PDB file of C-alpha atoms in Angstrom:
ATOM      1  CA  ALA A   1     103.572  84.989  99.830  1.00  0.00           C
ATOM      2  CA  GLN A   2     101.624  87.468  97.814  1.00  0.00           C
ATOM      3  CA  SER A   3      99.802  90.267  99.552  1.00  0.00           C
ATOM      4  CA  VAL A   4      97.443  93.033  98.566  1.00  0.00           C
ATOM      5  CA  SER A   5      97.413  96.484 100.124  1.00  0.00           C
ATOM      6  CA  GLN A   6      94.551  98.924 100.101  1.00  0.00           C
ATOM      7  CA  HIS A   7      95.752 102.020 101.869  1.00  0.00           C
ATOM      8  CA  ASN A   8      92.440 103.856 101.952  1.00  0.00           C
ATOM      9  CA  HIS A   9      90.335 102.302 104.682  1.00  0.00           C
ATOM     10  CA  HIS A  10      87.411 104.705 104.505  1.00  0.00           C
ATOM     11  CA  VAL A  11      86.766 107.261 101.801  1.00  0.00           C
ATOM     12  CA  ILE A  12      83.982 109.828 101.997  1.00  0.00           C
ATOM     13  CA  LEU A  13      82.990 111.747  98.874  1.00  0.00           C
ATOM     14  CA  SER A  14      80.170 113.917  97.700  1.00  0.00           C
ATOM     15  CA  GLU A  15      78.079 112.893  94.734  1.00  0.00           C
ATOM     16  CA  ALA A  16      79.653 113.762  91.367  1.00  0.00           C
ATOM     17  CA  ALA A  17      83.154 113.752  92.826  1.00  0.00           C
ATOM     18  CA  SER A  18      85.831 111.691  91.133  1.00  0.00           C
ATOM     19  CA  LEU A  19      87.041 108.521  92.786  1.00  0.00           C
ATOM     20  CA  GLU A  20      90.341 106.715  92.887  1.00  0.00           C
ATOM     21  CA  LEU A  21      90.943 103.794  95.246  1.00  0.00           C
ATOM     22  CA  GLY A  22      94.454 102.474  95.552  1.00  0.00           C
ATOM     23  CA  CYS A  23      95.518  98.843  95.300  1.00  0.00           C
ATOM     24  CA  ASN A  24      99.066  97.508  95.359  1.00  0.00           C
ATOM     25  CA  TYR A  25     100.192  93.906  95.313  1.00  0.00           C
ATOM     26  CA  SER A  26     103.469  92.328  96.243  1.00  0.00           C
ATOM     27  CA  TYR A  27     103.857  89.382  93.877  1.00  0.00           C
ATOM     28  CA  GLY A  28     106.505  89.824  91.183  1.00  0.00           C
ATOM     29  CA  GLY A  29     105.254  87.287  88.681  1.00  0.00           C
ATOM     30  CA  THR A  30     102.319  87.335  86.311  1.00  0.00           C
ATOM     31  CA  VAL A  31      99.051  87.976  88.090  1.00  0.00           C
ATOM     32  CA  ASN A  32      95.375  88.372  87.494  1.00  0.00           C
ATOM     33  CA  LEU A  33      93.729  91.301  89.226  1.00  0.00           C
ATOM     34  CA  PHE A  34      90.193  91.922  90.363  1.00  0.00           C
ATOM     35  CA  TRP A  35      87.990  94.445  92.050  1.00  0.00           C
ATOM     36  CA  TYR A  36      84.986  93.188  93.961  1.00  0.00           C
ATOM     37  CA  VAL A  37      82.229  95.312  95.439  1.00  0.00           C
ATOM     38  CA  GLN A  38      80.040  94.557  98.436  1.00  0.00           C
ATOM     39  CA  TYR A  39      76.945  96.710  98.717  1.00  0.00           C
ATOM     40  CA  PRO A  40      75.426  97.059 102.203  1.00  0.00           C
ATOM     41  CA  GLY A  41      73.893  93.769 103.270  1.00  0.00           C
ATOM     42  CA  GLN A  42      74.847  92.000 100.070  1.00  0.00           C
ATOM     43  CA  HIS A  43      77.469  89.522  98.959  1.00  0.00           C
ATOM     44  CA  LEU A  44      80.564  90.258  96.943  1.00  0.00           C
ATOM     45  CA  GLN A  45      80.148  90.903  93.247  1.00  0.00           C
ATOM     46  CA  LEU A  46      82.800  91.122  90.602  1.00  0.00           C
ATOM     47  CA  LEU A  47      83.250  94.713  89.437  1.00  0.00           C
ATOM     48  CA  LEU A  48      86.032  94.205  86.921  1.00  0.00           C
ATOM     49  CA  LYS A  49      89.021  92.026  86.144  1.00  0.00           C
ATOM     50  CA  TYR A  50      92.365  92.154  84.418  1.00  0.00           C
ATOM     51  CA  PHE A  51      93.952  89.089  82.863  1.00  0.00           C
ATOM     52  CA  SER A  52      96.131  90.452  80.061  1.00  0.00           C
ATOM     53  CA  GLY A  53      96.131  92.949  77.205  1.00  0.00           C
ATOM     54  CA  ASP A  54      94.981  96.550  77.532  1.00  0.00           C
ATOM     55  CA  PRO A  55      95.982  97.679  81.016  1.00  0.00           C
ATOM     56  CA  LEU A  56      92.953  99.953  81.228  1.00  0.00           C
ATOM     57  CA  VAL A  57      90.014  97.784  82.111  1.00  0.00           C
ATOM     58  CA  LYS A  58      86.410  98.884  82.094  1.00  0.00           C
ATOM     59  CA  GLY A  59      83.871  97.303  84.400  1.00  0.00           C
ATOM     60  CA  ILE A  60      80.257  97.669  85.316  1.00  0.00           C
ATOM     61  CA  LYS A  61      78.571 100.863  86.476  1.00  0.00           C
ATOM     62  CA  GLY A  62      81.159 103.182  84.953  1.00  0.00           C
ATOM     63  CA  PHE A  63      84.121 101.885  86.933  1.00  0.00           C
ATOM     64  CA  GLU A  64      87.526 101.355  85.412  1.00  0.00           C
ATOM     65  CA  ALA A  65      90.923 100.268  86.672  1.00  0.00           C
ATOM     66  CA  GLU A  66      94.421 100.677  85.360  1.00  0.00           C
ATOM     67  CA  PHE A  67      97.107  98.050  85.737  1.00  0.00           C
ATOM     68  CA  ILE A  68     100.552  99.609  86.071  1.00  0.00           C
ATOM     69  CA  LYS A  69     103.011  96.754  86.177  1.00  0.00           C
ATOM     70  CA  SER A  70     106.005  98.882  87.129  1.00  0.00           C
ATOM     71  CA  LYS A  71     104.148 100.150  90.183  1.00  0.00           C
ATOM     72  CA  PHE A  72     102.479  96.824  91.066  1.00  0.00           C
ATOM     73  CA  SER A  73      99.242  98.760  91.158  1.00  0.00           C
ATOM     74  CA  PHE A  74      95.665  98.293  90.027  1.00  0.00           C
ATOM     75  CA  ASN A  75      93.802 101.407  91.083  1.00  0.00           C
ATOM     76  CA  LEU A  76      90.049 101.712  90.715  1.00  0.00           C
ATOM     77  CA  ARG A  77      88.566 104.887  89.271  1.00  0.00           C
ATOM     78  CA  LYS A  78      85.240 106.458  88.508  1.00  0.00           C
ATOM     79  CA  PRO A  79      84.921 109.987  87.114  1.00  0.00           C
ATOM     80  CA  SER A  80      81.659 110.856  88.862  1.00  0.00           C
ATOM     81  CA  VAL A  81      80.335 108.835  91.800  1.00  0.00           C
ATOM     82  CA  GLN A  82      76.714 108.354  92.784  1.00  0.00           C
ATOM     83  CA  TRP A  83      75.080 107.764  96.135  1.00  0.00           C
ATOM     84  CA  SER A  84      74.421 104.170  95.042  1.00  0.00           C
ATOM     85  CA  ASP A  85      78.177 103.559  94.878  1.00  0.00           C
ATOM     86  CA  THR A  86      78.280 103.487  98.660  1.00  0.00           C
ATOM     87  CA  ALA A  87      79.796 100.082  99.359  1.00  0.00           C
ATOM     88  CA  GLU A  88      82.946  98.292 100.378  1.00  0.00           C
ATOM     89  CA  TYR A  89      85.474  97.667  97.644  1.00  0.00           C
ATOM     90  CA  PHE A  90      88.002  94.849  97.661  1.00  0.00           C
ATOM     91  CA  CYS A  91      91.003  94.429  95.443  1.00  0.00           C
ATOM     92  CA  ALA A  92      92.153  90.852  94.879  1.00  0.00           C
ATOM     93  CA  VAL A  93      94.990  89.111  93.097  1.00  0.00           C
ATOM     94  CA  THR A  94      95.791  85.596  92.014  1.00  0.00           C
ATOM     95  CA  LYS A  95      98.832  84.144  90.365  1.00  0.00           C
ATOM     96  CA  THR A  96      98.414  82.709  86.911  1.00  0.00           C
ATOM     97  CA  ASN A  97     100.042  79.321  87.386  1.00  0.00           C
ATOM     98  CA  PHE A  98      97.471  76.584  87.079  1.00  0.00           C
ATOM     99  CA  GLY A  99      96.634  74.823  90.305  1.00  0.00           C
ATOM    100  CA  ASN A 100      97.120  77.845  92.475  1.00  0.00           C
ATOM    101  CA  GLU A 101      94.169  80.031  91.670  1.00  0.00           C
ATOM    102  CA  LYS A 102      93.481  81.248  95.153  1.00  0.00           C
ATOM    103  CA  LEU A 103      92.354  84.808  95.498  1.00  0.00           C
ATOM    104  CA  THR A 104      94.231  86.972  97.951  1.00  0.00           C
ATOM    105  CA  PHE A 105      92.107  89.897  99.039  1.00  0.00           C
ATOM    106  CA  GLY A 106      93.044  93.301 100.300  1.00  0.00           C
ATOM    107  CA  THR A 107      91.529  94.576 103.528  1.00  0.00           C
ATOM    108  CA  GLY A 108      88.909  96.595 101.692  1.00  0.00           C
ATOM    109  CA  THR A 109      88.014 100.256 101.337  1.00  0.00           C
ATOM    110  CA  ARG A 110      84.707 101.500 102.636  1.00  0.00           C
ATOM    111  CA  LEU A 111      83.289 104.166 100.338  1.00  0.00           C
ATOM    112  CA  THR A 112      80.602 106.504 101.617  1.00  0.00           C
ATOM    113  CA  ILE A 113      78.931 108.861  99.159  1.00  0.00           C
ATOM    114  CA  ILE A 114      77.169 111.871 100.599  1.00  0.00           C
ATOM    115  CA  PRO A 115      74.136 113.017  98.594  1.00  0.00           C
TER     116      PRO A 115
ATOM    117  CA  ASP B   1      73.906  85.465  93.354  1.00  0.00           C
ATOM    118  CA  ALA B   2      71.065  82.975  93.849  1.00  0.00           C
ATOM    119  CA  ASP B   3      73.193  80.241  92.259  1.00  0.00           C
ATOM    120  CA  VAL B   4      75.225  80.014  95.457  1.00  0.00           C
ATOM    121  CA  THR B   5      73.206  79.638  98.634  1.00  0.00           C
ATOM    122  CA  GLN B   6      74.266  79.478 102.244  1.00  0.00           C
ATOM    123  CA  THR B   7      72.400  78.268 105.301  1.00  0.00           C
ATOM    124  CA  PRO B   8      71.835  79.548 107.870  1.00  0.00           C
ATOM    125  CA  ARG B   9      72.059  83.240 107.066  1.00  0.00           C
ATOM    126  CA  ASN B  10      72.405  84.214 110.685  1.00  0.00           C
ATOM    127  CA  ARG B  11      73.363  82.134 113.698  1.00  0.00           C
ATOM    128  CA  ILE B  12      74.073  82.827 117.312  1.00  0.00           C
ATOM    129  CA  THR B  13      75.754  80.057 119.241  1.00  0.00           C
ATOM    130  CA  LYS B  14      77.554  79.563 122.519  1.00  0.00           C
ATOM    131  CA  THR B  15      81.208  78.912 123.157  1.00  0.00           C
ATOM    132  CA  GLY B  16      82.071  75.233 122.881  1.00  0.00           C
ATOM    133  CA  LYS B  17      79.166  74.295 120.623  1.00  0.00           C
ATOM    134  CA  ARG B  18      79.670  72.536 117.333  1.00  0.00           C
ATOM    135  CA  ILE B  19      78.170  74.310 114.373  1.00  0.00           C
ATOM    136  CA  MET B  20      77.938  73.599 110.676  1.00  0.00           C
ATOM    137  CA  LEU B  21      77.533  76.127 107.898  1.00  0.00           C
ATOM    138  CA  GLU B  22      76.317  74.824 104.580  1.00  0.00           C
ATOM    139  CA  CYS B  23      76.863  75.951 101.041  1.00  0.00           C
ATOM    140  CA  SER B  24      75.124  74.746  97.923  1.00  0.00           C
ATOM    141  CA  GLN B  25      75.586  75.791  94.328  1.00  0.00           C
ATOM    142  CA  THR B  26      73.724  75.212  91.105  1.00  0.00           C
ATOM    143  CA  LYS B  27      76.399  76.699  88.852  1.00  0.00           C
ATOM    144  CA  GLY B  28      77.968  73.323  88.151  1.00  0.00           C
ATOM    145  CA  HIS B  29      81.356  74.568  89.284  1.00  0.00           C
ATOM    146  CA  ASP B  30      84.063  72.190  90.418  1.00  0.00           C
ATOM    147  CA  ARG B  31      85.760  74.509  92.844  1.00  0.00           C
ATOM    148  CA  MET B  32      84.416  75.769  96.129  1.00  0.00           C
ATOM    149  CA  TYR B  33      85.861  77.991  98.832  1.00  0.00           C
ATOM    150  CA  TRP B  34      85.141  79.161 102.357  1.00  0.00           C
ATOM    151  CA  TYR B  35      86.202  82.631 103.502  1.00  0.00           C
ATOM    152  CA  ARG B  36      85.677  84.627 106.629  1.00  0.00           C
ATOM    153  CA  GLN B  37      85.344  88.387 106.626  1.00  0.00           C
ATOM    154  CA  ASP B  38      86.336  90.506 109.589  1.00  0.00           C
ATOM    155  CA  PRO B  39      86.202  94.300 109.747  1.00  0.00           C
ATOM    156  CA  GLY B  40      89.532  95.776 108.707  1.00  0.00           C
ATOM    157  CA  LEU B  41      90.930  92.391 107.681  1.00  0.00           C
ATOM    158  CA  GLY B  42      89.091  91.775 104.442  1.00  0.00           C
ATOM    159  CA  LEU B  43      88.410  88.203 103.365  1.00  0.00           C
ATOM    160  CA  ARG B  44      90.651  85.367 104.395  1.00  0.00           C
ATOM    161  CA  LEU B  45      90.579  81.882 102.936  1.00  0.00           C
ATOM    162  CA  ILE B  46      89.730  79.070 105.360  1.00  0.00           C
ATOM    163  CA  TYR B  47      89.496  76.005 103.107  1.00  0.00           C
ATOM    164  CA  TYR B  48      89.086  75.291  99.443  1.00  0.00           C
ATOM    165  CA  SER B  49      88.192  72.300  97.343  1.00  0.00           C
ATOM    166  CA  PHE B  50      89.017  71.805  93.677  1.00  0.00           C
ATOM    167  CA  ASP B  51      86.855  68.701  93.402  1.00  0.00           C
ATOM    168  CA  VAL B  52      85.027  66.254  95.646  1.00  0.00           C
ATOM    169  CA  LYS B  53      88.188  64.381  96.607  1.00  0.00           C
ATOM    170  CA  ASP B  54      90.447  67.401  96.896  1.00  0.00           C
ATOM    171  CA  ILE B  55      90.364  69.465 100.099  1.00  0.00           C
ATOM    172  CA  ASN B  56      93.008  72.031 100.964  1.00  0.00           C
ATOM    173  CA  LYS B  57      93.708  74.280 103.903  1.00  0.00           C
ATOM    174  CA  GLY B  58      93.708  78.001 103.418  1.00  0.00           C
ATOM    175  CA  GLU B  59      95.514  80.603 105.434  1.00  0.00           C
ATOM    176  CA  ILE B  60      93.361  80.329 108.579  1.00  0.00           C
ATOM    177  CA  SER B  61      92.119  76.728 108.833  1.00  0.00           C
ATOM    178  CA  ASP B  62      92.800  76.160 112.540  1.00  0.00           C
ATOM    179  CA  GLY B  63      89.588  75.507 114.435  1.00  0.00           C
ATOM    180  CA  TYR B  64      87.645  74.660 111.262  1.00  0.00           C
ATOM    181  CA  SER B  65      86.967  71.565 109.215  1.00  0.00           C
ATOM    182  CA  VAL B  66      85.139  71.027 105.940  1.00  0.00           C
ATOM    183  CA  SER B  67      83.283  68.354 104.067  1.00  0.00           C
ATOM    184  CA  ARG B  68      82.637  68.210 100.332  1.00  0.00           C
ATOM    185  CA  GLN B  69      79.606  65.946 100.233  1.00  0.00           C
ATOM    186  CA  ALA B  70      79.023  66.356  96.512  1.00  0.00           C
ATOM    187  CA  GLN B  71      80.125  68.611  93.711  1.00  0.00           C
ATOM    188  CA  ALA B  72      77.389  71.045  94.683  1.00  0.00           C
ATOM    189  CA  LYS B  73      77.793  71.006  98.467  1.00  0.00           C
ATOM    190  CA  PHE B  74      80.592  72.209 100.689  1.00  0.00           C
ATOM    191  CA  SER B  75      80.113  72.462 104.449  1.00  0.00           C
ATOM    192  CA  LEU B  76      82.187  74.274 107.018  1.00  0.00           C
ATOM    193  CA  SER B  77      82.238  73.083 110.630  1.00  0.00           C
ATOM    194  CA  LEU B  78      83.398  74.727 113.788  1.00  0.00           C
ATOM    195  CA  GLU B  79      84.104  71.811 116.105  1.00  0.00           C
ATOM    196  CA  SER B  80      84.100  73.876 119.274  1.00  0.00           C
ATOM    197  CA  ALA B  81      83.132  77.459 118.598  1.00  0.00           C
ATOM    198  CA  ILE B  82      85.001  80.291 120.295  1.00  0.00           C
ATOM    199  CA  PRO B  83      84.141  84.011 120.391  1.00  0.00           C
ATOM    200  CA  ASN B  84      86.923  85.057 118.009  1.00  0.00           C
ATOM    201  CA  GLN B  85      85.232  82.979 115.324  1.00  0.00           C
ATOM    202  CA  THR B  86      82.474  85.566 115.284  1.00  0.00           C
ATOM    203  CA  ALA B  87      82.547  86.789 111.692  1.00  0.00           C
ATOM    204  CA  LEU B  88      80.794  86.858 108.363  1.00  0.00           C
ATOM    205  CA  TYR B  89      81.411  83.652 106.431  1.00  0.00           C
ATOM    206  CA  PHE B  90      81.247  83.450 102.662  1.00  0.00           C
ATOM    207  CA  CYS B  91      81.175  80.483 100.361  1.00  0.00           C
ATOM    208  CA  ALA B  92      82.387  80.932  96.791  1.00  0.00           C
ATOM    209  CA  THR B  93      82.634  78.823  93.659  1.00  0.00           C
ATOM    210  CA  SER B  94      84.626  78.920  90.465  1.00  0.00           C
ATOM    211  CA  ASP B  95      84.710  77.050  87.191  1.00  0.00           C
ATOM    212  CA  LEU B  96      87.722  74.900  86.350  1.00  0.00           C
ATOM    213  CA  ARG B  97      87.818  76.538  82.918  1.00  0.00           C
ATOM    214  CA  VAL B  98      87.797  80.069  84.368  1.00  0.00           C
ATOM    215  CA  PRO B  99      89.310  79.448  87.771  1.00  0.00           C
ATOM    216  CA  TYR B 100      90.130  83.022  88.594  1.00  0.00           C
ATOM    217  CA  GLU B 101      86.558  84.249  88.688  1.00  0.00           C
ATOM    218  CA  GLN B 102      84.783  83.418  91.898  1.00  0.00           C
ATOM    219  CA  TYR B 103      81.087  83.728  92.617  1.00  0.00           C
ATOM    220  CA  PHE B 104      80.053  84.396  96.166  1.00  0.00           C
ATOM    221  CA  GLY B 105      77.102  83.349  98.256  1.00  0.00           C
ATOM    222  CA  PRO B 106      75.140  85.787 100.420  1.00  0.00           C
ATOM    223  CA  GLY B 107      77.111  85.046 103.572  1.00  0.00           C
ATOM    224  CA  THR B 108      76.384  83.653 107.027  1.00  0.00           C
ATOM    225  CA  ARG B 109      76.683  85.981 109.984  1.00  0.00           C
ATOM    226  CA  LEU B 110      77.910  83.902 112.915  1.00  0.00           C
ATOM    227  CA  THR B 111      78.040  85.172 116.475  1.00  0.00           C
ATOM    228  CA  VAL B 112      79.701  83.111 119.188  1.00  0.00           C
ATOM    229  CA  THR B 113      78.835  84.237 122.698  1.00  0.00           C
TER     230      THR B 113
END
């Protein structure tokens, strides 16, 4: 079964610092990759997605992620974080074969930005 | 996303009680999902439905049941609630044509005492 690992459980940064959150998945076939964000008290929202093509994907609010197939990774980055980026971030993966589009989520990384 | 609504938003219930969580969507999506979120465990899939007549178990379906009353409604029931079912429950939907993108409701915080 596929799995998703997020090794950083809680990250604390100061405003303007650069961010990189790790995500690794275990499935060896073709996958689609996602980052979701959950702001305090809110539901999950899609931050960005990778289906195919350019492995560097840009999402909302200045976030980007890079798919490195050889490393089974899809790390999330932002060059300069803001206090409003405080949230929980979830990486998710699904296989591409039709009929099996179930998202498998990582355990999440809680990001706290200090003003 | 106001297109996916969940009721109730918060619920406290006692061990052994039956409880139903409801999800409605106006996005016109065929597919609906129920997840639970626990601290440190992320989101885990309980049940999913690809259309009204198609119900499937997820990775943690024991102790839960679902009903897809219509394309727009998908309910989750706890037949006899137990304290370790205390969690945040999310409903999600996706479009058959873009099945990989899921849209989440605001969540139901359930506490079983």
